[in-house]
Each structure stands twice: as structure tokens, then as C-alpha cells.
Amino acid sequence: MKSQLISLNNIGLILIGTTLLSFFPIQSAQSFSVTIGEPDIPTSAQSGTFMIDFDDGNSTVTNSGITYTYSGDYQILDADTNGGANNTGKYITNGPGSNASYTISIDADQKYFGFWWSAVDPENIIEFYDNNNLVFSFNSDNLLAFIPPNSNVTAINNAPYDTDFFYGNLGNNTGEAYLFMNFYAQGTEVYDRIDIYQTDNTGLVQSDNHTFSTTQYTATGYEVPVPFAFSPALGLLLSGGGWLGIGYFQRKKAVDQ
């Protein structure tokens, strides 16, 4: 009888944990694949995309029946050393100050987002949402750790590159990175909103040539490692698991007595 009671408690603990995990799935870093394109190329390598270059200054753009709306704290500036693909036209940046952010809202699910990222600062944040649920977050710290100066990276097709090629804007501001980013939603993952912001007041998120697509592409370029991200619910489950474990061992002790 003792062994039967212990077995039932153990099964109950497993069932509770399994049930909680089914209600609170873990956010995996693999929901998106992140790559950077070839050095000094400010546009996407993918075909069939739609690109916004900000040269007309419009906050709402419609293409092929899909509307893209920019809102929040942002500025559209003339190209300079810090931003603007090929140093021409205009580019977008969040407003100055800590946590100044803007949002891109799209009225159709998307599978791909790319953009020219200029003078990349630490703690630039790009967040992807689906129906107001955060599905992926990227911090520029991960990017800068991947391409430190005087190092090398290898592309998905095994082509090697010196990371110094990603630094500088046509020979200027060589201490900061300039490159084209690609974000590929994997599997059934999609997004319909992007939030872009800076977590401190020491820099801005300068970008250009925002590129969108509903197509599922095969990732190309240099894959940026992305840390595994836990769902907050997992922390609740793990902390709760300690109490469940205590309850189980207390029950086991009582049975043994």
C-alpha cells in the first residue's frame, strides 16, 4: 500500500506539471531566425518584399492591400553619418530619451522583417508581437557580441568575412556597426506589430529600408546566435514546483511512518 500511495503522488506531480506547461508554453528563441546580410548592402537579399524608405515622410503606407502604420515617439531625419542607407534620402529613429519608442502596426500577418541598421548602439530593442502577444525580442547587445571588431564570422553558406567590414559608414564613424538585419519567423509563427526602442538615453535606434513580407523564406546571411528565452510562466511553474515537491516529500514521509 505504501508504494502505491507514493506512486500516485508522483504521477499527480507529473500531471500537474504537464498541465501547467500546456497552459503556459515556453517562448523559444527559435521562434525567429536572425541573420545579417553582406557588408555594405543596405537592402534585403529576398525577393517579393515590400520596402519603406521614409523618403516621403508618410506615417501610413498601403501596398497590395496591406497597411503599415507608424506611431509613437519617432523622427524622420535627413541622411547623415548616423543613418540613411547609402547616405541618401531619409531614415527613421526613435525619439531621444530613455525608453523612447515607436510602433509599426500591420493589418496582415507577416513572416519576414528586414532593415538597414545604422550606428548600432547597445541596448537597442526590437520586439515582435502577434495579436498583442510578445513572440520575440532582440537586443542589439547580442548582435554586437557576435561581430566584435577585428574578428571573423562565417555565413550560412560558409563564406567567411572580417567583422571590420560591418563597421563604419562609407569610411566615417568606424567605431559603430552598419548592416542589414533579417528576422525570419519560423514554422507557424507570425507577427503583426513591431516595437522599437532604446533602454537608456545614450543612443538611438537609427534604421532605414524597412522591408516586409508574408512569405516564409529560407534564412540567408550570417546567423546571429539568440539566447534561449523563458516564458515568465515557466518561472512561476518552477517556483511552484518547489512547493509541489515539498508537498510530495511530506506526503511520502507520512506514508513511510
Coordinates of C-alpha atoms in Angstrom, one line a residue:
M1 CA 0.0 0.0 0.0
K2 CA 2.9 2.4 0.8
S3 CA 4.4 2.0 -2.7
Q4 CA 1.0 2.6 -4.3
L5 CA 0.5 5.8 -2.4
I6 CA 3.9 7.1 -3.3
S7 CA 3.4 6.2 -7.0
L8 CA 0.1 8.0 -7.1
N9 CA 1.6 11.2 -5.6
N10 CA 4.4 11.0 -8.1
I11 CA 2.0 10.7 -11.0
G12 CA 0.0 13.6 -9.7
L13 CA 3.0 15.8 -9.6
I14 CA 3.9 14.9 -13.2
L15 CA 0.3 15.5 -14.3
I16 CA 0.2 18.9 -12.6
G17 CA 3.5 20.0 -14.2
T18 CA 2.4 18.8 -17.6
T19 CA -0.9 20.6 -17.4
L20 CA 0.8 23.9 -16.4
L21 CA 3.2 23.6 -19.2
S22 CA 0.4 23.1 -21.7
F23 CA -1.3 26.3 -20.4
F24 CA 2.0 28.3 -20.2
P25 CA 4.2 27.4 -23.2
I26 CA 7.9 28.4 -23.1
Q27 CA 8.9 31.1 -25.6
S28 CA 11.7 29.6 -27.6
A29 CA 14.5 31.6 -29.2
Q30 CA 13.9 29.5 -32.3
S31 CA 10.6 31.2 -33.0
F32 CA 12.7 33.6 -35.1
S33 CA 15.9 33.2 -37.0
V34 CA 18.1 36.3 -37.1
T35 CA 20.8 37.0 -39.7
I36 CA 22.8 39.9 -41.0
G37 CA 23.3 40.4 -44.8
E38 CA 26.5 41.0 -46.8
P39 CA 28.6 44.1 -45.7
D40 CA 27.7 47.5 -47.2
I41 CA 24.5 46.2 -48.9
P42 CA 21.6 48.2 -47.4
T43 CA 18.7 46.2 -48.9
S44 CA 17.2 42.7 -48.5
A45 CA 18.5 39.8 -50.4
Q46 CA 15.0 38.3 -50.5
S47 CA 12.6 38.8 -53.5
G48 CA 9.0 39.7 -53.4
T49 CA 9.2 42.0 -50.4
F50 CA 7.8 45.5 -49.7
M51 CA 10.2 48.2 -48.6
I52 CA 9.6 51.6 -46.9
D53 CA 12.5 54.0 -47.3
F54 CA 10.9 57.0 -45.4
D55 CA 11.8 59.5 -48.2
D56 CA 8.2 60.7 -48.5
G57 CA 7.8 61.0 -44.7
N58 CA 4.4 59.3 -44.6
S59 CA 3.4 57.6 -41.3
T60 CA 0.9 55.3 -43.0
V61 CA 1.7 53.3 -46.2
T62 CA -0.5 50.8 -48.1
N63 CA 0.8 48.2 -50.5
S64 CA -1.1 45.3 -52.1
G65 CA -4.0 45.8 -49.7
I66 CA -1.8 45.7 -46.6
T67 CA -1.4 48.9 -44.4
Y68 CA 1.7 49.7 -42.4
T69 CA 1.2 52.4 -39.7
Y70 CA 4.0 54.1 -37.7
S71 CA 3.1 55.6 -34.4
G72 CA 4.7 56.7 -31.2
D73 CA 7.9 58.7 -30.5
Y74 CA 9.9 58.7 -33.7
Q75 CA 11.7 61.2 -36.0
I76 CA 12.3 61.0 -39.8
L77 CA 15.6 62.7 -40.5
D78 CA 17.8 63.6 -43.5
A79 CA 20.6 61.1 -44.1
D80 CA 23.8 61.8 -42.2
T81 CA 26.7 59.9 -40.7
N82 CA 24.4 58.1 -38.2
G83 CA 21.7 57.0 -40.6
G84 CA 20.3 56.7 -44.1
A85 CA 21.1 53.9 -46.5
N86 CA 23.9 54.9 -48.9
N87 CA 23.9 58.3 -47.1
T88 CA 20.9 59.4 -49.2
G89 CA 17.3 60.2 -48.6
K90 CA 15.8 59.9 -45.1
Y91 CA 15.8 57.5 -42.2
I92 CA 13.8 56.8 -39.1
T93 CA 14.8 56.9 -35.4
N94 CA 13.1 56.7 -32.1
G95 CA 12.8 60.0 -30.2
P96 CA 15.6 60.9 -27.8
G97 CA 15.5 59.8 -24.2
S98 CA 15.3 56.6 -22.2
N99 CA 12.7 54.1 -23.5
A100 CA 11.5 56.4 -26.3
S101 CA 9.7 54.0 -28.6
Y102 CA 7.7 53.7 -31.8
T103 CA 5.4 51.0 -33.1
I104 CA 4.8 49.6 -36.6
S105 CA 1.3 48.1 -36.9
I106 CA 0.4 45.9 -39.8
D107 CA -3.1 44.7 -40.7
A108 CA -1.9 41.4 -42.0
D109 CA 0.3 38.7 -40.5
Q110 CA 3.9 38.9 -41.6
K111 CA 6.7 36.3 -41.8
Y112 CA 9.8 38.4 -42.5
F113 CA 11.2 41.8 -41.5
G114 CA 14.5 43.3 -42.6
F115 CA 16.1 46.8 -42.2
W116 CA 19.3 48.7 -42.6
W117 CA 20.6 49.3 -39.1
S118 CA 23.0 52.3 -38.7
A119 CA 25.4 53.3 -36.0
V120 CA 24.2 50.4 -33.8
D121 CA 24.2 51.3 -30.1
P122 CA 24.0 48.9 -27.1
E123 CA 20.5 48.2 -25.7
N124 CA 18.6 48.8 -28.9
I125 CA 15.5 46.6 -28.6
I126 CA 13.3 45.1 -31.4
E127 CA 10.1 43.4 -30.2
F128 CA 7.7 41.3 -32.4
Y129 CA 4.1 40.8 -31.4
D130 CA 1.2 38.7 -32.7
N131 CA -2.3 39.9 -31.5
N132 CA -0.5 41.9 -28.8
N133 CA 1.3 38.9 -27.5
L134 CA 5.1 39.2 -27.4
V135 CA 6.6 36.4 -29.6
F136 CA 10.2 37.5 -30.0
S137 CA 12.6 40.1 -28.6
F138 CA 16.0 41.1 -29.9
N139 CA 18.7 43.1 -28.1
S140 CA 21.5 44.8 -30.1
D141 CA 23.9 43.5 -27.4
N142 CA 23.6 40.1 -28.9
L143 CA 24.5 41.5 -32.3
L144 CA 27.5 43.5 -31.1
A145 CA 28.8 40.4 -29.2
F146 CA 28.5 38.4 -32.5
I147 CA 30.5 40.9 -34.6
P148 CA 33.2 42.4 -32.4
P149 CA 35.9 44.4 -34.3
N150 CA 39.0 42.5 -35.5
S151 CA 37.2 39.2 -35.6
N152 CA 35.6 36.8 -38.2
V153 CA 32.1 35.4 -38.9
T154 CA 31.0 32.7 -41.3
A155 CA 27.9 32.9 -43.3
I156 CA 25.2 30.2 -43.6
N157 CA 26.8 29.3 -47.0
N158 CA 30.2 29.0 -45.3
A159 CA 31.5 32.3 -46.7
P160 CA 33.9 33.9 -44.2
Y161 CA 34.1 37.7 -43.5
D162 CA 36.2 40.0 -41.4
T163 CA 33.8 41.7 -39.0
D164 CA 35.6 45.1 -39.6
F165 CA 33.7 45.2 -42.9
F166 CA 30.5 45.8 -40.9
Y167 CA 31.9 48.9 -39.1
G168 CA 31.8 52.5 -40.4
N169 CA 29.6 54.4 -42.9
L170 CA 31.4 54.9 -46.1
G171 CA 34.7 55.4 -44.2
N172 CA 33.1 57.5 -41.4
N173 CA 32.3 56.6 -37.8
T174 CA 34.3 53.4 -38.0
G175 CA 33.6 52.6 -34.3
E176 CA 30.0 51.7 -34.9
A177 CA 28.3 48.9 -36.9
Y178 CA 26.2 49.4 -40.1
L179 CA 24.5 46.4 -41.6
F180 CA 21.3 44.9 -42.9
M181 CA 19.3 42.8 -40.4
N182 CA 16.9 39.9 -41.3
F183 CA 14.3 38.5 -39.0
Y184 CA 12.6 35.3 -40.2
A185 CA 9.5 34.0 -38.3
Q186 CA 9.8 30.2 -38.2
G187 CA 7.2 27.5 -38.5
T188 CA 3.7 28.8 -37.8
E189 CA 5.0 31.9 -36.1
V190 CA 3.8 35.3 -37.5
Y191 CA 3.8 38.9 -36.3
D192 CA 1.6 41.9 -36.9
R193 CA 3.4 44.6 -34.8
I194 CA 6.9 45.7 -34.1
D195 CA 8.0 47.9 -31.2
I196 CA 11.4 49.6 -31.5
Y197 CA 13.1 51.4 -28.6
Q198 CA 16.3 52.2 -26.6
T199 CA 16.5 51.3 -22.9
D200 CA 18.8 54.2 -21.9
N201 CA 19.4 57.8 -23.1
T202 CA 22.9 57.3 -24.5
G203 CA 21.9 56.4 -28.1
L204 CA 19.1 56.0 -30.6
V205 CA 17.8 53.2 -32.9
Q206 CA 18.6 54.5 -36.4
S207 CA 17.3 52.5 -39.3
D208 CA 16.2 52.6 -42.9
N209 CA 14.7 50.5 -45.7
H210 CA 12.1 48.7 -43.5
T211 CA 11.3 45.5 -45.5
F212 CA 8.3 43.3 -45.0
S213 CA 6.9 40.0 -46.5
T214 CA 4.2 37.5 -45.8
T215 CA 6.4 34.8 -47.4
Q216 CA 8.2 32.1 -45.5
Y217 CA 11.9 32.4 -46.7
T218 CA 14.9 30.3 -46.1
A219 CA 17.3 32.3 -44.0
T220 CA 20.4 33.7 -45.7
G221 CA 23.4 35.6 -44.4
Y222 CA 25.2 35.4 -41.1
E223 CA 23.1 33.8 -38.4
V224 CA 23.2 35.7 -35.1
P225 CA 23.0 33.5 -32.0
V226 CA 20.0 34.3 -29.9
P227 CA 19.8 33.3 -26.2
F228 CA 17.0 30.9 -25.2
A229 CA 14.1 32.9 -23.7
F230 CA 12.0 31.6 -20.9
S231 CA 8.3 32.4 -20.6
P232 CA 7.6 34.3 -17.3
A233 CA 5.1 31.5 -16.7
L234 CA 8.0 29.0 -16.5
G235 CA 9.5 30.8 -13.6
L236 CA 6.1 30.6 -11.9
L237 CA 6.0 26.8 -12.7
L238 CA 9.5 26.2 -11.4
S239 CA 8.9 28.2 -8.2
G240 CA 5.6 26.4 -7.7
G241 CA 7.3 23.1 -8.5
G242 CA 9.3 23.6 -5.3
W243 CA 6.1 23.7 -3.2
L244 CA 4.7 20.8 -5.1
G245 CA 7.9 18.9 -4.4
I246 CA 7.8 19.7 -0.7
G247 CA 4.2 18.6 -0.5
Y248 CA 5.1 15.3 -2.2
F249 CA 8.0 14.6 0.1
Q250 CA 6.0 15.5 3.2
R251 CA 3.3 13.0 1.9
K252 CA 6.0 10.4 1.3
K253 CA 7.3 10.8 4.8
A254 CA 3.8 10.5 6.3
V255 CA 3.3 7.3 4.3
D256 CA 6.6 5.8 5.4
Q257 CA 5.7 6.4 9.1

